[in-house]
Short mmCIF file of C-alpha atoms in Angstrom, two decimals:
data_model
loop_
_atom_site.label_atom_id
_atom_site.label_comp_id
_atom_site.label_asym_id
_atom_site.label_seq_id
_atom_site.Cartn_x
_atom_site.Cartn_y
_atom_site.Cartn_z
CA MET Y 60 98.59 112.51 73.57
CA HIS Y 61 97.80 111.06 76.88
CA PRO Y 62 99.11 107.50 77.04
CA ASP Y 63 95.62 106.30 77.79
CA HIS Y 64 93.99 107.27 74.69
CA THR Y 65 96.24 105.10 72.78
CA ALA Y 66 95.74 102.11 75.02
CA PRO Y 67 93.88 99.12 74.03
CA ALA Y 68 90.19 99.14 75.38
CA SER Y 69 91.11 96.43 78.00
CA THR Y 70 93.82 98.35 79.68
CA ARG Y 71 91.89 101.70 80.15
CA PRO Y 72 90.68 102.36 83.74
CA LEU Y 73 86.87 101.96 83.89
CA ALA Y 74 84.98 105.37 84.54
CA PRO Y 75 81.38 106.22 83.86
CA SER Y 76 80.79 107.78 80.67
CA ARG Y 77 79.05 110.90 81.76
CA GLY Y 78 81.60 113.15 83.06
CA GLY Y 79 84.27 110.23 82.88
CA ARG Y 80 86.81 112.03 81.29
CA ARG Y 81 86.79 115.02 83.48
CA LEU Y 82 86.92 112.86 86.46
CA ARG Y 83 89.73 110.81 85.02
CA ASN Y 84 91.71 114.20 84.53
CA ILE Y 85 90.91 115.07 88.17
CA LEU Y 86 92.40 111.90 89.09
CA VAL Y 87 95.51 112.13 87.29
CA THR Y 88 96.13 115.51 88.63
CA LEU Y 89 95.61 114.54 92.04
CA ALA Y 90 97.84 111.29 91.59
CA LEU Y 91 100.57 113.26 90.05
CA GLY Y 92 100.41 115.87 92.83
CA ALA Y 93 100.41 113.39 95.55
CA THR Y 94 103.09 111.42 94.21
CA MET Y 95 105.05 114.72 93.72
CA PHE Y 96 104.83 115.20 97.45
CA ALA Y 97 106.01 111.65 98.05
CA VAL Y 98 109.11 112.82 96.14
CA GLY Y 99 109.66 115.68 98.33
CA ALA Y 100 109.35 113.58 101.15
CA VAL Y 101 112.40 111.84 100.30
CA MET Y 102 114.68 114.82 99.12
CA LEU Y 103 117.60 115.08 101.43
CA THR Y 104 116.73 117.56 104.03
CA PRO Y 105 119.02 118.06 106.97
CA GLY Y 106 116.85 115.24 108.73
CA GLY Y 107 116.64 112.88 106.03
CA ASN Y 108 113.05 113.09 104.99
CA THR Y 109 109.61 113.62 106.43
CA ALA Y 110 106.64 111.69 107.93
CA PRO Y 111 103.08 112.91 108.83
CA GLY Y 112 102.91 113.86 112.64
CA PRO Y 113 100.13 114.57 114.73
CA ALA Y 114 96.92 116.26 113.37
CA GLY Y 115 97.65 120.01 113.18
CA ARG Y 116 95.94 122.86 112.00
CA ASP Y 117 93.99 121.82 109.16
CA GLN Y 118 95.04 124.14 106.17
CA PRO Y 119 95.20 122.23 102.84
CA ASN Y 120 95.26 124.36 99.92
CA GLU Y 121 92.27 125.65 98.29
CA ALA Y 122 92.56 123.51 95.22
CA THR Y 123 92.62 120.25 97.42
CA ARG Y 124 89.91 121.40 99.52
CA GLY Y 125 87.84 122.13 96.60
CA SER Y 126 88.80 118.77 94.85
CA ILE Y 127 87.80 116.83 97.90
CA GLU Y 128 84.17 118.82 98.52
CA ALA Y 129 83.51 118.01 94.79
CA LEU Y 130 84.51 114.33 95.06
CA GLN Y 131 82.57 113.69 98.19
CA ALA Y 132 79.49 115.15 96.50
CA ARG Y 133 80.04 112.95 93.58
CA VAL Y 134 80.47 109.59 95.54
CA VAL Y 135 77.06 110.39 97.23
CA ARG Y 136 75.29 111.01 93.92
CA LEU Y 137 77.46 107.88 92.26
CA PRO Y 138 78.15 105.43 95.38
CA LYS Y 139 78.92 102.54 92.90
CA ASP Y 140 81.54 104.76 90.74
CA PRO Y 141 85.08 103.28 91.44
CA GLY Y 142 86.67 106.11 89.70
CA GLY Y 143 85.08 108.69 91.95
CA TRP Y 144 85.98 106.86 95.11
CA ALA Y 145 89.67 106.44 93.71
CA ALA Y 146 89.77 110.09 93.27
CA LEU Y 147 88.45 110.98 96.53
CA GLY Y 148 91.01 108.64 98.23
CA MET Y 149 93.79 110.17 96.25
CA ALA Y 150 92.74 113.68 97.39
CA TYR Y 151 92.84 112.63 100.93
CA VAL Y 152 96.22 111.40 100.49
CA GLN Y 153 97.43 114.52 98.84
CA LYS Y 154 95.58 116.54 101.65
CA ALA Y 155 97.55 114.28 104.49
CA ARG Y 156 100.73 114.86 102.77
CA THR Y 157 100.21 118.75 103.08
CA THR Y 158 98.52 118.98 106.36
CA ALA Y 159 100.32 116.35 108.43
CA ASP Y 160 97.24 114.91 109.72
CA PRO Y 161 97.36 111.23 109.95
CA ALA Y 162 93.46 110.76 110.37
CA THR Y 163 93.23 111.79 106.85
CA TYR Y 164 95.08 108.61 105.98
CA ASP Y 165 92.39 106.53 107.44
CA ARG Y 166 89.72 108.46 105.16
CA ALA Y 167 91.90 107.71 102.24
CA GLU Y 168 92.06 104.06 102.82
CA LYS Y 169 88.41 103.98 103.41
CA ALA Y 170 87.58 105.51 100.13
CA LEU Y 171 90.02 103.50 98.25
CA ARG Y 172 88.69 100.13 99.87
CA THR Y 173 85.39 101.34 98.78
CA SER Y 174 86.42 101.79 95.32
CA LEU Y 175 88.08 98.32 95.18
CA SER Y 176 84.91 96.60 96.55
CA VAL Y 177 83.08 98.07 93.73
CA GLN Y 178 85.63 97.21 91.08
CA GLY Y 179 88.07 94.64 92.36
CA GLU Y 180 89.76 94.06 89.28
CA GLY Y 181 91.75 96.35 86.94
CA ASN Y 182 91.05 99.37 89.01
CA THR Y 183 94.39 100.85 88.39
CA ASP Y 184 93.15 104.00 89.86
CA ALA Y 185 92.46 102.67 93.22
CA GLU Y 186 95.86 100.40 93.09
CA THR Y 187 97.89 103.43 92.09
CA ALA Y 188 96.32 105.26 94.97
CA MET Y 189 96.63 102.55 97.45
CA GLY Y 190 100.52 102.43 96.52
CA ALA Y 191 100.77 106.03 97.00
CA LEU Y 192 98.92 105.82 100.49
CA ALA Y 193 101.23 103.13 101.71
CA ALA Y 194 104.59 105.16 100.46
CA ALA Y 195 103.09 107.99 102.42
CA ARG Y 196 102.79 105.89 105.53
CA HIS Y 197 106.34 104.63 104.88
CA ASP Y 198 105.15 101.00 104.25
CA PHE Y 199 107.32 100.76 101.17
CA PRO Y 200 106.96 96.90 100.71
CA THR Y 201 103.20 97.29 100.68
CA ALA Y 202 103.72 100.29 98.44
CA LEU Y 203 105.73 98.16 95.75
CA ARG Y 204 102.92 95.39 95.72
CA TRP Y 205 100.12 97.90 95.03
CA ALA Y 206 102.46 99.56 92.47
CA ARG Y 207 103.06 96.39 90.66
CA LYS Y 208 99.41 95.60 90.51
CA ALA Y 209 98.53 98.86 89.06
CA THR Y 210 101.43 98.83 86.24
CA THR Y 211 99.96 95.42 85.36
CA SER Y 212 96.44 96.69 85.04
CA GLY Y 213 97.43 99.92 83.76
CA PRO Y 214 100.59 99.64 81.73
CA TYR Y 215 100.13 103.16 80.45
CA SER Y 216 99.49 104.83 83.63
CA SER Y 217 102.51 107.28 84.43
CA SER Y 218 101.53 107.90 88.02
CA ALA Y 219 101.34 104.08 88.37
CA TYR Y 220 104.95 103.93 87.62
CA GLY Y 221 105.82 107.08 89.81
CA VAL Y 222 104.48 104.96 92.87
CA LEU Y 223 106.48 102.14 91.68
CA ALA Y 224 109.63 104.38 91.35
CA ASP Y 225 108.88 105.66 94.73
CA ALA Y 226 108.72 102.17 96.30
CA HIS Y 227 111.93 100.89 94.54
CA THR Y 228 113.89 104.12 95.83
CA GLN Y 229 113.00 103.66 99.28
CA LEU Y 230 113.69 99.99 99.31
CA GLY Y 231 117.09 100.53 97.74
CA HIS Y 232 116.36 99.01 94.52
CA TYR Y 233 118.00 101.86 92.75
CA ASP Y 234 118.45 100.32 89.26
CA GLU Y 235 114.73 99.32 89.30
CA ALA Y 236 113.86 102.52 90.25
CA ASP Y 237 115.57 104.18 87.42
CA GLU Y 238 113.85 101.96 85.08
CA ALA Y 239 110.45 102.88 86.47
CA VAL Y 240 111.24 106.64 86.29
CA GLN Y 241 112.38 106.13 82.52
CA LYS Y 242 109.04 104.25 81.85
CA MET Y 243 107.17 107.13 83.70
CA THR Y 244 108.87 109.91 81.67
CA ASP Y 245 108.30 107.97 78.54
CA LEU Y 246 104.84 107.76 79.06
CA ARG Y 247 104.12 111.35 80.30
CA PRO Y 248 107.20 113.84 80.48
CA ASP Y 249 105.56 116.15 82.85
CA ALA Y 250 106.30 117.83 86.15
CA ALA Y 251 105.92 114.84 88.05
CA SER Y 252 107.96 112.67 86.07
CA LEU Y 253 110.84 115.22 85.33
CA ALA Y 254 111.07 115.61 89.11
CA ARG Y 255 111.48 112.07 89.71
CA ALA Y 256 114.34 111.83 87.04
CA SER Y 257 115.83 114.95 88.84
CA TYR Y 258 115.90 113.18 92.30
CA ALA Y 259 117.23 110.08 90.49
CA PHE Y 260 120.48 112.12 89.45
CA GLU Y 261 120.47 114.04 92.93
CA LEU Y 262 120.76 110.87 94.64
CA LYS Y 263 123.71 109.82 92.53
CA GLY Y 264 125.21 113.29 93.41
CA ASP Y 265 124.91 114.70 89.89
CA THR Y 266 123.25 117.93 91.00
CA ALA Y 267 123.78 119.48 87.64
CA ARG Y 268 121.69 117.16 85.85
CA ALA Y 269 119.22 117.08 88.69
CA ARG Y 270 118.84 121.07 88.35
CA ALA Y 271 118.58 120.69 84.60
CA LEU Y 272 115.80 118.16 85.00
CA MET Y 273 113.94 120.05 87.89
CA GLN Y 274 114.05 123.36 85.86
CA ARG Y 275 112.23 121.35 83.07
CA SER Y 276 109.63 120.14 85.93
CA LEU Y 277 109.24 123.79 86.70
CA THR Y 278 108.67 124.54 83.15
CA ALA Y 279 105.91 121.93 82.82
CA ALA Y 280 104.29 122.84 86.18
CA ALA Y 281 100.69 122.87 85.50
CA THR Y 282 99.63 124.13 89.16
CA PRO Y 283 101.09 126.60 91.69
CA ALA Y 284 101.52 123.63 94.07
CA ASP Y 285 103.61 122.00 91.52
CA LYS Y 286 105.80 125.11 90.74
CA ALA Y 287 106.14 125.85 94.58
CA PHE Y 288 107.46 122.23 94.88
CA ALA Y 289 110.08 122.84 91.97
CA HIS Y 290 111.16 126.08 93.39
CA SER Y 291 111.73 124.56 96.84
CA VAL Y 292 113.79 121.66 95.31
CA LEU Y 293 115.89 124.04 93.21
CA ALA Y 294 116.49 126.21 96.14
CA GLY Y 295 117.62 123.16 97.97
CA LEU Y 296 120.14 122.39 95.16
CA ASP Y 297 121.48 125.77 95.39
CA LEU Y 298 121.97 125.28 99.11
CA GLN Y 299 124.00 122.10 98.30
CA ASP Y 300 125.96 124.19 95.76
CA ALA Y 301 127.09 126.70 98.58
CA ASN Y 302 124.83 129.24 96.72
CA PRO Y 303 122.65 130.42 99.64
CA ARG Y 304 121.86 133.75 98.15
CA GLU Y 305 120.40 132.29 95.09
CA ALA Y 306 118.47 129.89 97.25
CA LEU Y 307 117.04 133.00 99.44
CA ALA Y 308 116.06 134.70 96.01
CA ARG Y 309 114.45 131.93 94.44
CA THR Y 310 112.34 131.16 97.57
CA GLN Y 311 111.53 134.80 98.28
CA ASN Y 312 110.15 135.07 94.79
CA ALA Y 313 108.20 131.76 94.85
CA LEU Y 314 106.49 132.71 98.20
CA ARG Y 315 105.11 135.88 96.70
CA THR Y 316 102.61 133.60 94.86
CA ALA Y 317 102.62 130.76 97.25
CA PRO Y 318 102.85 132.35 100.56
CA THR Y 319 101.48 129.48 102.73
CA ASP Y 320 103.73 126.61 101.04
CA SER Y 321 105.46 125.16 103.96
CA ALA Y 322 108.30 123.51 102.02
CA LEU Y 323 109.36 126.75 100.60
CA LEU Y 324 109.27 128.27 104.08
CA GLU Y 325 111.46 125.85 105.53
CA THR Y 326 113.63 125.98 102.55
CA ARG Y 327 113.95 129.73 103.00
CA ALA Y 328 114.67 129.27 106.74
CA ARG Y 329 117.59 126.93 105.76
CA ALA Y 330 118.93 129.63 103.39
CA TYR Y 331 118.66 132.44 106.13
CA LEU Y 332 120.84 129.93 108.41
CA ALA Y 333 123.40 129.54 105.77
CA LEU Y 334 123.64 133.33 105.66
CA GLY Y 335 123.79 133.67 109.56
CA ASP Y 336 120.47 135.36 109.89
CA THR Y 337 118.94 133.07 112.74
CA THR Y 338 115.94 135.47 113.44
CA LYS Y 339 114.45 135.17 110.10
CA ALA Y 340 115.53 131.32 110.04
CA ALA Y 341 113.54 130.87 113.29
CA THR Y 342 110.69 133.00 111.91
CA ASP Y 343 110.08 131.01 108.69
CA TYR Y 344 110.51 127.65 110.76
CA ARG Y 345 107.83 128.81 112.95
CA ALA Y 346 105.54 129.83 109.87
CA ALA Y 347 106.08 126.33 108.27
CA ILE Y 348 105.07 124.61 111.75
CA ALA Y 349 101.99 126.64 111.85
CA ILE Y 350 100.91 125.17 108.45
CA ALA Y 351 102.15 121.83 108.66
CA PRO Y 352 104.06 120.43 112.00
CA LEU Y 353 106.30 118.01 110.30
CA PRO Y 354 109.09 116.61 112.22
CA HIS Y 355 111.90 118.14 110.18
CA TYR Y 356 110.47 121.37 110.72
CA LEU Y 357 110.27 120.94 114.42
CA LEU Y 358 113.71 119.24 114.75
CA GLY Y 359 115.24 122.00 112.44
CA LEU Y 360 113.53 124.90 114.82
CA GLY Y 361 114.30 123.12 118.12
CA GLU Y 362 117.97 122.82 117.22
CA LEU Y 363 118.10 126.44 116.06
CA GLU Y 364 116.78 127.41 119.19
CA GLN Y 365 119.19 125.17 121.25
CA ALA Y 366 121.96 126.58 119.38
CA LEU Y 367 120.99 130.09 120.25
CA GLY Y 368 120.86 129.18 123.95
CA HIS Y 369 116.97 129.18 124.18
CA ARG Y 370 116.32 125.84 126.02
CA GLU Y 371 112.77 126.43 126.86
CA ARG Y 372 111.79 127.06 123.37
CA ALA Y 373 113.87 124.22 122.18
CA ALA Y 374 112.40 122.00 124.54
CA GLU Y 375 108.99 122.85 123.40
CA ASN Y 376 109.75 121.42 119.83
CA TYR Y 377 111.23 118.57 121.34
CA ASP Y 378 108.06 117.57 123.56
CA LEU Y 379 106.06 117.68 120.26
CA LEU Y 380 108.38 115.52 118.51
CA ARG Y 381 108.02 113.16 121.43
CA ALA Y 382 104.24 113.23 121.16
CA GLN Y 383 104.61 112.49 117.59
CA ASP Y 384 106.76 109.64 118.17
CA ARG Y 385 104.42 108.30 120.83
CA ILE Y 386 101.42 108.43 118.23
CA ARG Y 387 103.63 106.87 115.58
CA GLU Y 388 104.59 104.15 118.04
CA ALA Y 389 100.93 103.47 119.05
CA ALA Y 390 100.03 103.11 115.27
CA GLY Y 391 102.74 100.43 114.91
CA GLU Y 392 104.48 102.31 112.06
CA PRO Y 393 108.26 102.48 111.41
CA ALA Y 394 110.38 105.53 112.62
CA ASP Y 395 111.37 107.88 110.19
CA THR Y 396 115.07 109.17 109.96
CA ASP Y 397 113.98 112.26 111.89
CA ALA Y 398 112.76 110.30 114.86
CA ILE Y 399 116.03 108.19 114.97
CA LEU Y 400 118.48 111.28 114.69
CA PHE Y 401 116.33 113.15 117.10
CA GLU Y 402 116.56 110.11 119.58
CA ALA Y 403 120.34 109.86 118.98
CA ASP Y 404 121.06 113.28 119.54
CA HIS Y 405 118.52 114.12 122.15
CA GLY Y 406 117.07 110.97 123.67
CA ASN Y 407 118.41 107.58 124.09
CA PRO Y 408 121.01 106.63 121.51
CA ARG Y 409 120.54 102.74 122.26
CA ARG Y 410 116.82 103.13 121.57
CA ALA Y 411 117.90 105.00 118.33
CA VAL Y 412 119.71 102.23 117.26
CA THR Y 413 116.64 100.02 117.86
CA LEU Y 414 114.48 102.17 115.92
CA ALA Y 415 116.94 102.30 113.02
CA GLU Y 416 117.16 98.56 112.88
CA GLU Y 417 113.31 98.12 112.75
CA THR Y 418 113.08 100.78 110.00
CA LEU Y 419 116.15 99.55 108.02
CA ARG Y 420 114.44 95.95 107.83
CA ASN Y 421 111.63 97.28 105.35
CA ARG Y 422 113.50 100.55 104.13
CA PRO Y 423 117.14 100.13 103.28
CA PHE Y 424 117.36 103.72 101.89
CA VAL Y 425 120.51 105.69 102.20
CA ALA Y 426 118.97 108.12 104.48
CA VAL Y 427 118.12 105.33 106.88
CA HIS Y 428 121.87 103.70 106.77
CA ASP Y 429 123.04 107.35 107.50
CA ALA Y 430 120.61 107.67 110.61
CA TYR Y 431 121.58 104.03 111.74
CA ALA Y 432 125.17 104.99 111.44
CA TRP Y 433 124.64 108.07 113.73
CA ALA Y 434 122.80 106.16 116.18
CA LEU Y 435 125.59 103.68 116.30
CA HIS Y 436 128.25 106.25 116.64
CA ARG Y 437 126.33 107.89 119.46
CA ALA Y 438 125.90 104.50 121.12
CA GLY Y 439 129.62 104.15 121.04
CA ARG Y 440 129.66 101.32 118.20
CA ASP Y 441 131.88 103.34 115.65
CA THR Y 442 133.26 100.33 113.85
CA GLU Y 443 129.61 99.19 113.03
CA ALA Y 444 128.69 102.70 112.34
CA LEU Y 445 131.24 103.32 109.61
CA VAL Y 446 129.96 100.38 107.56
CA GLN Y 447 126.51 101.99 107.63
CA ALA Y 448 128.04 105.57 106.95
CA ASP Y 449 129.84 103.95 103.76
CA LYS Y 450 126.43 102.44 102.63
CA ALA Y 451 124.68 106.04 103.06
CA LEU Y 452 127.23 107.33 100.46
CA THR Y 453 127.29 104.38 98.22
CA GLN Y 454 125.22 105.98 95.51
CA GLY Y 455 127.46 109.17 95.70
CA THR Y 456 124.82 111.39 97.21
CA ARG Y 457 125.95 114.81 98.01
CA SER Y 458 125.03 115.26 101.61
CA ALA Y 459 126.62 117.40 104.04
CA LEU Y 460 124.90 115.85 106.97
CA PHE Y 461 125.94 112.28 105.65
CA ARG Y 462 129.54 113.63 105.32
CA TYR Y 463 129.56 115.20 108.79
CA HIS Y 464 128.37 112.02 110.40
CA ARG Y 465 130.90 109.78 108.58
CA GLY Y 466 133.88 112.30 109.51
CA VAL Y 467 133.00 112.35 113.12
CA ILE Y 468 133.00 108.53 113.16
CA HIS Y 469 136.27 108.44 111.34
CA HIS Y 470 137.67 110.68 113.74
CA ALA Y 471 136.12 108.64 116.61
CA LEU Y 472 138.12 105.37 114.96
CA GLY Y 473 141.27 107.50 115.07
CA GLU Y 474 141.24 108.17 111.25
CA PRO Y 475 142.12 111.89 111.10
CA GLU Y 476 142.77 111.99 107.37
CA ALA Y 477 139.39 110.37 106.45
CA ALA Y 478 137.77 112.67 108.90
CA ARG Y 479 139.25 115.78 107.43
CA ARG Y 480 138.02 115.01 103.94
CA ASP Y 481 134.60 114.28 104.89
CA LEU Y 482 134.28 117.43 107.36
CA THR Y 483 135.64 119.61 104.53
CA GLU Y 484 133.28 118.22 102.12
CA ALA Y 485 130.60 118.94 104.63
CA LEU Y 486 131.48 122.50 105.21
CA ARG Y 487 131.31 123.01 101.59
CA GLU Y 488 127.56 123.65 102.44
CA PRO Y 489 127.45 126.74 104.91
CA GLY Y 490 125.23 126.25 107.87
CA PHE Y 491 123.88 122.83 106.78
CA HIS Y 492 122.96 122.30 110.44
CA PRO Y 493 121.95 124.29 113.23
CA LEU Y 494 124.16 122.37 115.57
CA HIS Y 495 126.40 120.17 113.55
CA ALA Y 496 128.03 122.71 111.48
CA ASP Y 497 129.75 124.70 114.14
CA ALA Y 498 130.94 121.21 115.42
CA ALA Y 499 132.19 120.32 112.28
CA ARG Y 500 134.15 123.52 111.96
CA GLU Y 501 135.43 122.82 115.50
CA LEU Y 502 136.39 119.33 114.95
CA LEU Y 503 138.22 120.11 111.94
CA GLN Y 504 140.12 122.87 113.38
CA ARG Y 505 141.20 120.46 116.02
CA ILE Y 506 142.30 117.87 113.50
CA ASP Y 507 144.30 120.55 111.69
CA THR Y 508 146.03 121.92 114.94
CA THR Y 509 146.91 118.16 116.28
CA PRO Y 510 150.43 117.05 115.41
#
C-alpha cells in the first residue's frame, strides 16, 4: 500500500479531486525518477560526479517529453492547481538532468514557484521538487532546507526523504543520510530507495551489499530509464571489482533496450577502456556526449584522446569544458569535481585549489575532498594534500582514482611504502583512468626498482 493512503488526511498533499490520483502518480514517478538521477550524479565516476553543462542537443527521453507536454496542457486548463505546477517543475528537473540543459532548471523553478504561490503551506510536492532542483544545481544547503520542509509537511513522502538523503550525503552528514535512506526504504521499498541504500554501502566500500541492493533496485524498476540506471550502476560495480568483461556484457545487453542512454554508453566506454579497446571507448564517449555533453563525458574523452596522442581532438573537448566552466562561473554556481580536476591537470593548479575551497565550504563530500587533495598536490602543497586525501577515504570508499591521488601524494612526501599500497589498490581496477592508470603503473615500477 502506498504510504500516502494510510497517512492522516492533514498530511496528504492537496490535489484536485478530478484526476488527482493520476496526477499524484505522475508526480511520484517523476520525483523518484529525478532523484534517482541525483543518485547517479554522485556515483563515483573517474571524475567524481557530474553537473549540468551548457545546453546541448535537446533529446529527452520520450516519457519525459510526453509528461512535460501533458503537464503543460494541464496547467493551462487548471492554472490554480498546485499539484500540476509541482509535477511540471519536477518533470523539468528530470529533463535537465538527462539533457544537461541549464535553461530547463529556470523553467523548473518558475513552475515550482507558481505552485508555491498557489499553495504556500503543506505543499509537499513542490517542496520536494525544490529540494531536488537545488540538489541538481549542487546547492546542497538549500536542498537540505527544502527537504526538511517537505518531510515535515509530508512525513509519509518517500521521495521527500530521498532528497533529504541526497542533501545529507553531499554535505558530509553520512549518519543522517543513512537514517533518511532507511526511512525512505521503510516507506516505499522501490527502485529509487533501494538505489540509495545501494549507494550508501558503496560509499562505505561494501560493494557486495551495494550490488545486492542495486540488483533489487533493478528487479523493482518500473520504467526503462530506471532499469538502464540500475544496469549502469551494476556495470560500474563490475569495473570496481576488476571485472570489465562482465561490465561490457551488462552494458551491451542494456543498450539493446535503451540505445540512447548516455550513462550506459559512458559506462560501456570505460569497460572498453579497461579491456584496451580505445577505439570503441572513444566511439561510445562521443555517442554519450552527443546525447548529453556532461563534463565527465567530455573530460573522459579528452583525456583518452590525449593518451592516444590526438592533441587537437583532446583540445576540442577541453575547450568545451572551459566554455561550460565560464557559464557556471557567470551563474555563480560552485565548481563540480570534474571542473576542479580538469583545472588541476590541464589548467592552473592554484585556481583549482581556489575552486575546491569554494566548493568545499558548502559541500564537504568525499569526492570534493579528493579533488581538493589533487589540486593541492598539483600546486605543490603535499602536506595539506594528504590531509584532504585521507578525508576522501575516511568512509572506506573503494575508488581507484582516490587511491591513485593519495599514492602520488605519499610518494611526493617521501613515503614509498604508503604510496605502494595505494597505487597497488588503485591498479586493482584496470584502466581506471585514460592517463593516470599508465602513470600509476610507471610510478609503482619506479618505487619497486628503487633501492
